[in-house]
Amino acid sequence: MFRTLALRAALGTALAAGAFGAQASTVVLSEWAYGSGNTVATSAPVYNGQAGGFRGTLDGQSLLSYCVELTQVFYWNTTYTNYTDLSAASYFGGADNKADKLGRLVSYVADTSGAVDTAAESTSLQLAIWNIVYDTDYTLAGYSGAAFSDTSAYAGYATTLLNASRNWANTMDVRVLASATAQDQLHWNRVP
């Protein structure tokens, strides 16, 4: 609960700070990135439902994104006009180097041909992202003291992605589309 409150407080601060210099972005999520989502069963926070990447648009441009937190939702093909596009570093602050860990994870995926190109692999990537957001370790295995775990068939590959990215070079500009009323979305672009 503390982590969720801390993340929400950090988001509130970032949104307030961004309100003076950032414009609102328009986001529409229209479909699963790789055909479908798959059912996962997570703990801390508890979530039993579909997971995977999404395709849509950000200010009319193509968007590939993944959920940041498990406490909000969005609806397919709904136009949201209240997103603020923040750097992952400003969204997360220095908390457990989350921005850097996320950068290394998505850099590994982008640099490794075939790492994520199916619905199952996309679900595993979503779990790996949530593990970085909600935990400090590199495994989704449930054990005593684990902050975040998953019991689905996708947890093993998520752990593989986390461990493979541990020392990978971060070559991505990782961003968070933050909204007070809809699911925050992680997206990234290669640093020029």
PDB file of C-alpha atoms in Angstrom:
ATOM      1  CA  MET A   1       0.000   0.000   0.000  1.00  0.00           C
ATOM      2  CA  PHE A   2       2.846   2.413   0.843  1.00  0.00           C
ATOM      3  CA  ARG A   3       4.396   1.968  -2.618  1.00  0.00           C
ATOM      4  CA  THR A   4       1.059   2.701  -4.281  1.00  0.00           C
ATOM      5  CA  LEU A   5       0.597   5.830  -2.173  1.00  0.00           C
ATOM      6  CA  ALA A   6       4.170   6.912  -2.855  1.00  0.00           C
ATOM      7  CA  LEU A   7       3.723   6.396  -6.602  1.00  0.00           C
ATOM      8  CA  ARG A   8       0.429   8.304  -6.570  1.00  0.00           C
ATOM      9  CA  ALA A   9       2.018  11.152  -4.566  1.00  0.00           C
ATOM     10  CA  ALA A  10       4.941  11.292  -6.991  1.00  0.00           C
ATOM     11  CA  LEU A  11       2.513  11.301  -9.919  1.00  0.00           C
ATOM     12  CA  GLY A  12       0.516  14.131  -8.356  1.00  0.00           C
ATOM     13  CA  THR A  13       3.676  16.180  -7.903  1.00  0.00           C
ATOM     14  CA  ALA A  14       4.866  15.429 -11.438  1.00  0.00           C
ATOM     15  CA  LEU A  15       1.472  16.292 -12.941  1.00  0.00           C
ATOM     16  CA  ALA A  16       1.299  19.530 -10.962  1.00  0.00           C
ATOM     17  CA  ALA A  17       4.803  20.473 -12.058  1.00  0.00           C
ATOM     18  CA  GLY A  18       4.057  19.496 -15.641  1.00  0.00           C
ATOM     19  CA  ALA A  19       0.845  21.500 -15.724  1.00  0.00           C
ATOM     20  CA  PHE A  20       2.828  24.716 -16.041  1.00  0.00           C
ATOM     21  CA  GLY A  21       4.922  23.644 -19.038  1.00  0.00           C
ATOM     22  CA  ALA A  22       3.399  20.535 -20.576  1.00  0.00           C
ATOM     23  CA  GLN A  23       0.437  20.260 -22.851  1.00  0.00           C
ATOM     24  CA  ALA A  24      -2.174  17.570 -22.466  1.00  0.00           C
ATOM     25  CA  SER A  25      -1.747  14.646 -24.833  1.00  0.00           C
ATOM     26  CA  THR A  26      -4.526  12.690 -26.493  1.00  0.00           C
ATOM     27  CA  VAL A  27      -4.357   8.898 -26.226  1.00  0.00           C
ATOM     28  CA  VAL A  28      -6.562   6.245 -27.831  1.00  0.00           C
ATOM     29  CA  LEU A  29      -5.790   2.563 -27.176  1.00  0.00           C
ATOM     30  CA  SER A  30      -7.435   0.439 -29.847  1.00  0.00           C
ATOM     31  CA  GLU A  31      -6.110  -3.136 -29.709  1.00  0.00           C
ATOM     32  CA  TRP A  32      -3.703  -5.629 -28.199  1.00  0.00           C
ATOM     33  CA  ALA A  33      -0.202  -5.242 -29.598  1.00  0.00           C
ATOM     34  CA  TYR A  34       0.189  -8.950 -30.391  1.00  0.00           C
ATOM     35  CA  GLY A  35      -3.284 -10.320 -31.021  1.00  0.00           C
ATOM     36  CA  SER A  36      -4.590 -10.774 -27.484  1.00  0.00           C
ATOM     37  CA  GLY A  37      -3.889 -10.421 -23.820  1.00  0.00           C
ATOM     38  CA  ASN A  38      -3.439 -13.407 -21.542  1.00  0.00           C
ATOM     39  CA  THR A  39      -4.713 -14.055 -18.046  1.00  0.00           C
ATOM     40  CA  VAL A  40      -2.295 -13.463 -15.177  1.00  0.00           C
ATOM     41  CA  ALA A  41      -2.690 -13.730 -11.400  1.00  0.00           C
ATOM     42  CA  THR A  42      -0.515 -11.234  -9.522  1.00  0.00           C
ATOM     43  CA  SER A  43      -0.028 -10.346  -5.880  1.00  0.00           C
ATOM     44  CA  ALA A  44       0.704  -7.018  -4.199  1.00  0.00           C
ATOM     45  CA  PRO A  45      -1.351  -5.580  -5.772  1.00  0.00           C
ATOM     46  CA  VAL A  46      -3.724  -8.424  -6.486  1.00  0.00           C
ATOM     47  CA  TYR A  47      -4.825  -8.587 -10.110  1.00  0.00           C
ATOM     48  CA  ASN A  48      -6.483 -11.433 -11.983  1.00  0.00           C
ATOM     49  CA  GLY A  49      -7.094 -10.498 -15.596  1.00  0.00           C
ATOM     50  CA  GLN A  50      -5.645  -9.856 -19.018  1.00  0.00           C
ATOM     51  CA  ALA A  51      -2.151  -8.470 -19.551  1.00  0.00           C
ATOM     52  CA  GLY A  52      -0.029  -7.517 -22.545  1.00  0.00           C
ATOM     53  CA  GLY A  53       0.948  -4.553 -24.701  1.00  0.00           C
ATOM     54  CA  PHE A  54      -1.406  -2.175 -26.519  1.00  0.00           C
ATOM     55  CA  ARG A  55      -1.487  -0.399 -29.835  1.00  0.00           C
ATOM     56  CA  GLY A  56      -3.141   2.929 -30.362  1.00  0.00           C
ATOM     57  CA  THR A  57      -2.281   6.556 -30.948  1.00  0.00           C
ATOM     58  CA  LEU A  58      -0.605   9.362 -29.035  1.00  0.00           C
ATOM     59  CA  ASP A  59      -1.576  12.739 -30.489  1.00  0.00           C
ATOM     60  CA  GLY A  60      -2.436  10.974 -33.758  1.00  0.00           C
ATOM     61  CA  GLN A  61       0.883   9.072 -34.027  1.00  0.00           C
ATOM     62  CA  SER A  62       1.275   5.291 -33.641  1.00  0.00           C
ATOM     63  CA  LEU A  63       1.773   4.138 -30.072  1.00  0.00           C
ATOM     64  CA  LEU A  64       2.929   0.867 -28.507  1.00  0.00           C
ATOM     65  CA  SER A  65       2.464   0.941 -24.735  1.00  0.00           C
ATOM     66  CA  TYR A  66       2.203  -1.152 -21.574  1.00  0.00           C
ATOM     67  CA  CYS A  67       0.374  -0.489 -18.306  1.00  0.00           C
ATOM     68  CA  VAL A  68       2.394   1.111 -15.529  1.00  0.00           C
ATOM     69  CA  GLU A  69       0.191   0.400 -12.543  1.00  0.00           C
ATOM     70  CA  LEU A  70      -2.576  -1.966 -11.585  1.00  0.00           C
ATOM     71  CA  THR A  71      -4.810   0.544  -9.814  1.00  0.00           C
ATOM     72  CA  GLN A  72      -6.498   2.188 -12.814  1.00  0.00           C
ATOM     73  CA  VAL A  73      -8.201   1.081 -16.018  1.00  0.00           C
ATOM     74  CA  PHE A  74      -8.849   2.345 -19.530  1.00  0.00           C
ATOM     75  CA  TYR A  75     -11.456   1.521 -22.159  1.00  0.00           C
ATOM     76  CA  TRP A  76     -10.726   0.463 -25.735  1.00  0.00           C
ATOM     77  CA  ASN A  77     -11.279   3.065 -28.464  1.00  0.00           C
ATOM     78  CA  THR A  78     -11.975   5.837 -25.959  1.00  0.00           C
ATOM     79  CA  THR A  79     -10.325   9.196 -26.545  1.00  0.00           C
ATOM     80  CA  TYR A  80      -8.524  10.430 -23.434  1.00  0.00           C
ATOM     81  CA  THR A  81      -7.387  14.053 -23.640  1.00  0.00           C
ATOM     82  CA  ASN A  82      -5.823  14.434 -20.193  1.00  0.00           C
ATOM     83  CA  TYR A  83      -2.534  12.540 -20.444  1.00  0.00           C
ATOM     84  CA  THR A  84       0.774  14.181 -19.590  1.00  0.00           C
ATOM     85  CA  ASP A  85       3.858  12.702 -21.267  1.00  0.00           C
ATOM     86  CA  LEU A  86       6.598  12.526 -18.598  1.00  0.00           C
ATOM     87  CA  SER A  87      10.070  11.075 -18.550  1.00  0.00           C
ATOM     88  CA  ALA A  88      10.163   7.853 -16.532  1.00  0.00           C
ATOM     89  CA  ALA A  89      12.801   9.496 -14.330  1.00  0.00           C
ATOM     90  CA  SER A  90      10.453  12.333 -13.363  1.00  0.00           C
ATOM     91  CA  TYR A  91       7.493   9.967 -12.927  1.00  0.00           C
ATOM     92  CA  PHE A  92       9.322   7.512 -10.646  1.00  0.00           C
ATOM     93  CA  GLY A  93      11.935   9.846  -9.174  1.00  0.00           C
ATOM     94  CA  GLY A  94      14.898   7.960  -7.753  1.00  0.00           C
ATOM     95  CA  ALA A  95      12.795   5.099  -6.381  1.00  0.00           C
ATOM     96  CA  ASP A  96      14.902   1.940  -6.709  1.00  0.00           C
ATOM     97  CA  ASN A  97      16.287   3.130 -10.076  1.00  0.00           C
ATOM     98  CA  LYS A  98      12.985   2.127 -11.694  1.00  0.00           C
ATOM     99  CA  ALA A  99      13.464   4.359 -14.753  1.00  0.00           C
ATOM    100  CA  ASP A 100      16.899   2.876 -15.459  1.00  0.00           C
ATOM    101  CA  LYS A 101      15.696  -0.707 -14.906  1.00  0.00           C
ATOM    102  CA  LEU A 102      12.746  -0.119 -17.250  1.00  0.00           C
ATOM    103  CA  GLY A 103      15.118   1.400 -19.813  1.00  0.00           C
ATOM    104  CA  ARG A 104      17.407  -1.612 -19.693  1.00  0.00           C
ATOM    105  CA  LEU A 105      14.416  -3.984 -19.964  1.00  0.00           C
ATOM    106  CA  VAL A 106      12.911  -2.327 -23.047  1.00  0.00           C
ATOM    107  CA  SER A 107      16.381  -1.838 -24.581  1.00  0.00           C
ATOM    108  CA  TYR A 108      17.032  -5.573 -24.231  1.00  0.00           C
ATOM    109  CA  VAL A 109      13.670  -6.372 -25.836  1.00  0.00           C
ATOM    110  CA  ALA A 110      14.272  -3.926 -28.711  1.00  0.00           C
ATOM    111  CA  ASP A 111      17.832  -5.164 -29.278  1.00  0.00           C
ATOM    112  CA  THR A 112      17.024  -8.884 -29.151  1.00  0.00           C
ATOM    113  CA  SER A 113      15.271 -10.184 -32.250  1.00  0.00           C
ATOM    114  CA  GLY A 114      12.231 -12.269 -31.332  1.00  0.00           C
ATOM    115  CA  ALA A 115      12.346 -11.412 -27.607  1.00  0.00           C
ATOM    116  CA  VAL A 116       8.779 -10.084 -27.696  1.00  0.00           C
ATOM    117  CA  ASP A 117       6.755 -10.740 -30.817  1.00  0.00           C
ATOM    118  CA  THR A 118       3.887 -12.955 -29.631  1.00  0.00           C
ATOM    119  CA  ALA A 119       0.933 -12.468 -27.297  1.00  0.00           C
ATOM    120  CA  ALA A 120       2.529 -14.740 -24.674  1.00  0.00           C
ATOM    121  CA  GLU A 121       5.840 -12.850 -24.771  1.00  0.00           C
ATOM    122  CA  SER A 122       4.003  -9.531 -24.595  1.00  0.00           C
ATOM    123  CA  THR A 123       2.186 -10.733 -21.475  1.00  0.00           C
ATOM    124  CA  SER A 124       5.536 -11.696 -19.961  1.00  0.00           C
ATOM    125  CA  LEU A 125       6.945  -8.247 -20.760  1.00  0.00           C
ATOM    126  CA  GLN A 126       3.955  -6.661 -19.019  1.00  0.00           C
ATOM    127  CA  LEU A 127       4.651  -8.778 -15.934  1.00  0.00           C
ATOM    128  CA  ALA A 128       8.337  -7.796 -16.021  1.00  0.00           C
ATOM    129  CA  ILE A 129       7.354  -4.111 -16.187  1.00  0.00           C
ATOM    130  CA  TRP A 130       5.000  -4.499 -13.214  1.00  0.00           C
ATOM    131  CA  ASN A 131       7.723  -6.343 -11.295  1.00  0.00           C
ATOM    132  CA  ILE A 132      10.030  -3.344 -11.732  1.00  0.00           C
ATOM    133  CA  VAL A 133       7.259  -0.937 -10.723  1.00  0.00           C
ATOM    134  CA  TYR A 134       6.121  -2.873  -7.627  1.00  0.00           C
ATOM    135  CA  ASP A 135       9.193  -4.837  -6.506  1.00  0.00           C
ATOM    136  CA  THR A 136      12.981  -4.561  -6.280  1.00  0.00           C
ATOM    137  CA  ASP A 137      14.033  -8.070  -7.319  1.00  0.00           C
ATOM    138  CA  TYR A 138      14.446  -9.785 -10.683  1.00  0.00           C
ATOM    139  CA  THR A 139      11.967 -12.626 -10.273  1.00  0.00           C
ATOM    140  CA  LEU A 140       8.219 -13.106 -10.297  1.00  0.00           C
ATOM    141  CA  ALA A 141       8.436 -16.179  -8.086  1.00  0.00           C
ATOM    142  CA  GLY A 142       6.405 -15.923  -4.923  1.00  0.00           C
ATOM    143  CA  TYR A 143       8.484 -16.265  -1.804  1.00  0.00           C
ATOM    144  CA  SER A 144       8.362 -14.980   1.730  1.00  0.00           C
ATOM    145  CA  GLY A 145       8.720 -11.207   1.641  1.00  0.00           C
ATOM    146  CA  ALA A 146       8.158 -10.843  -2.119  1.00  0.00           C
ATOM    147  CA  ALA A 147       6.380  -7.604  -2.929  1.00  0.00           C
ATOM    148  CA  PHE A 148       5.114  -8.740  -6.345  1.00  0.00           C
ATOM    149  CA  SER A 149       4.684 -12.198  -7.815  1.00  0.00           C
ATOM    150  CA  ASP A 150       2.649 -14.029 -10.433  1.00  0.00           C
ATOM    151  CA  THR A 151       1.442 -17.618 -10.679  1.00  0.00           C
ATOM    152  CA  SER A 152       0.598 -17.669 -14.389  1.00  0.00           C
ATOM    153  CA  ALA A 153       2.461 -19.533 -17.128  1.00  0.00           C
ATOM    154  CA  TYR A 154       4.010 -16.189 -18.211  1.00  0.00           C
ATOM    155  CA  ALA A 155       6.012 -15.552 -15.033  1.00  0.00           C
ATOM    156  CA  GLY A 156       8.973 -17.715 -16.062  1.00  0.00           C
ATOM    157  CA  TYR A 157       9.661 -15.791 -19.258  1.00  0.00           C
ATOM    158  CA  ALA A 158       9.115 -12.485 -17.419  1.00  0.00           C
ATOM    159  CA  THR A 159      11.872 -13.517 -14.999  1.00  0.00           C
ATOM    160  CA  THR A 160      14.078 -14.450 -17.984  1.00  0.00           C
ATOM    161  CA  LEU A 161      13.541 -10.968 -19.481  1.00  0.00           C
ATOM    162  CA  LEU A 162      14.327  -9.283 -16.163  1.00  0.00           C
ATOM    163  CA  ASN A 163      17.543 -11.222 -15.655  1.00  0.00           C
ATOM    164  CA  ALA A 164      18.693 -10.811 -19.269  1.00  0.00           C
ATOM    165  CA  SER A 165      18.224  -7.041 -19.038  1.00  0.00           C
ATOM    166  CA  ARG A 166      20.002  -6.616 -15.703  1.00  0.00           C
ATOM    167  CA  ASN A 167      23.290  -5.410 -17.196  1.00  0.00           C
ATOM    168  CA  TRP A 168      22.013  -4.396 -20.644  1.00  0.00           C
ATOM    169  CA  ALA A 169      22.868  -0.901 -21.906  1.00  0.00           C
ATOM    170  CA  ASN A 170      19.956   1.505 -21.614  1.00  0.00           C
ATOM    171  CA  THR A 171      19.489   3.024 -25.086  1.00  0.00           C
ATOM    172  CA  MET A 172      15.887   4.163 -24.685  1.00  0.00           C
ATOM    173  CA  ASP A 173      14.075   7.331 -23.730  1.00  0.00           C
ATOM    174  CA  VAL A 174      11.457   5.728 -21.471  1.00  0.00           C
ATOM    175  CA  ARG A 175       8.314   7.795 -20.966  1.00  0.00           C
ATOM    176  CA  VAL A 176       5.101   7.530 -18.974  1.00  0.00           C
ATOM    177  CA  LEU A 177       1.778   8.832 -20.188  1.00  0.00           C
ATOM    178  CA  ALA A 178       0.240   9.829 -16.866  1.00  0.00           C
ATOM    179  CA  SER A 179      -3.437  10.486 -16.231  1.00  0.00           C
ATOM    180  CA  ALA A 180      -5.402  11.049 -13.048  1.00  0.00           C
ATOM    181  CA  THR A 181      -8.426   9.258 -14.532  1.00  0.00           C
ATOM    182  CA  ALA A 182      -7.104   6.490 -16.811  1.00  0.00           C
ATOM    183  CA  GLN A 183      -4.397   3.817 -16.791  1.00  0.00           C
ATOM    184  CA  ASP A 184      -0.873   5.268 -16.959  1.00  0.00           C
ATOM    185  CA  GLN A 185       1.011   3.928 -19.985  1.00  0.00           C
ATOM    186  CA  LEU A 186       4.715   3.189 -20.480  1.00  0.00           C
ATOM    187  CA  HIS A 187       6.195   3.871 -23.934  1.00  0.00           C
ATOM    188  CA  TRP A 188       9.696   4.422 -25.276  1.00  0.00           C
ATOM    189  CA  ASN A 189      11.818   5.581 -28.176  1.00  0.00           C
ATOM    190  CA  ARG A 190      15.439   4.890 -28.989  1.00  0.00           C
ATOM    191  CA  VAL A 191      17.761   7.698 -27.900  1.00  0.00           C
ATOM    192  CA  PRO A 192      19.181   9.362 -31.049  1.00  0.00           C
TER     193      PRO A 192
END
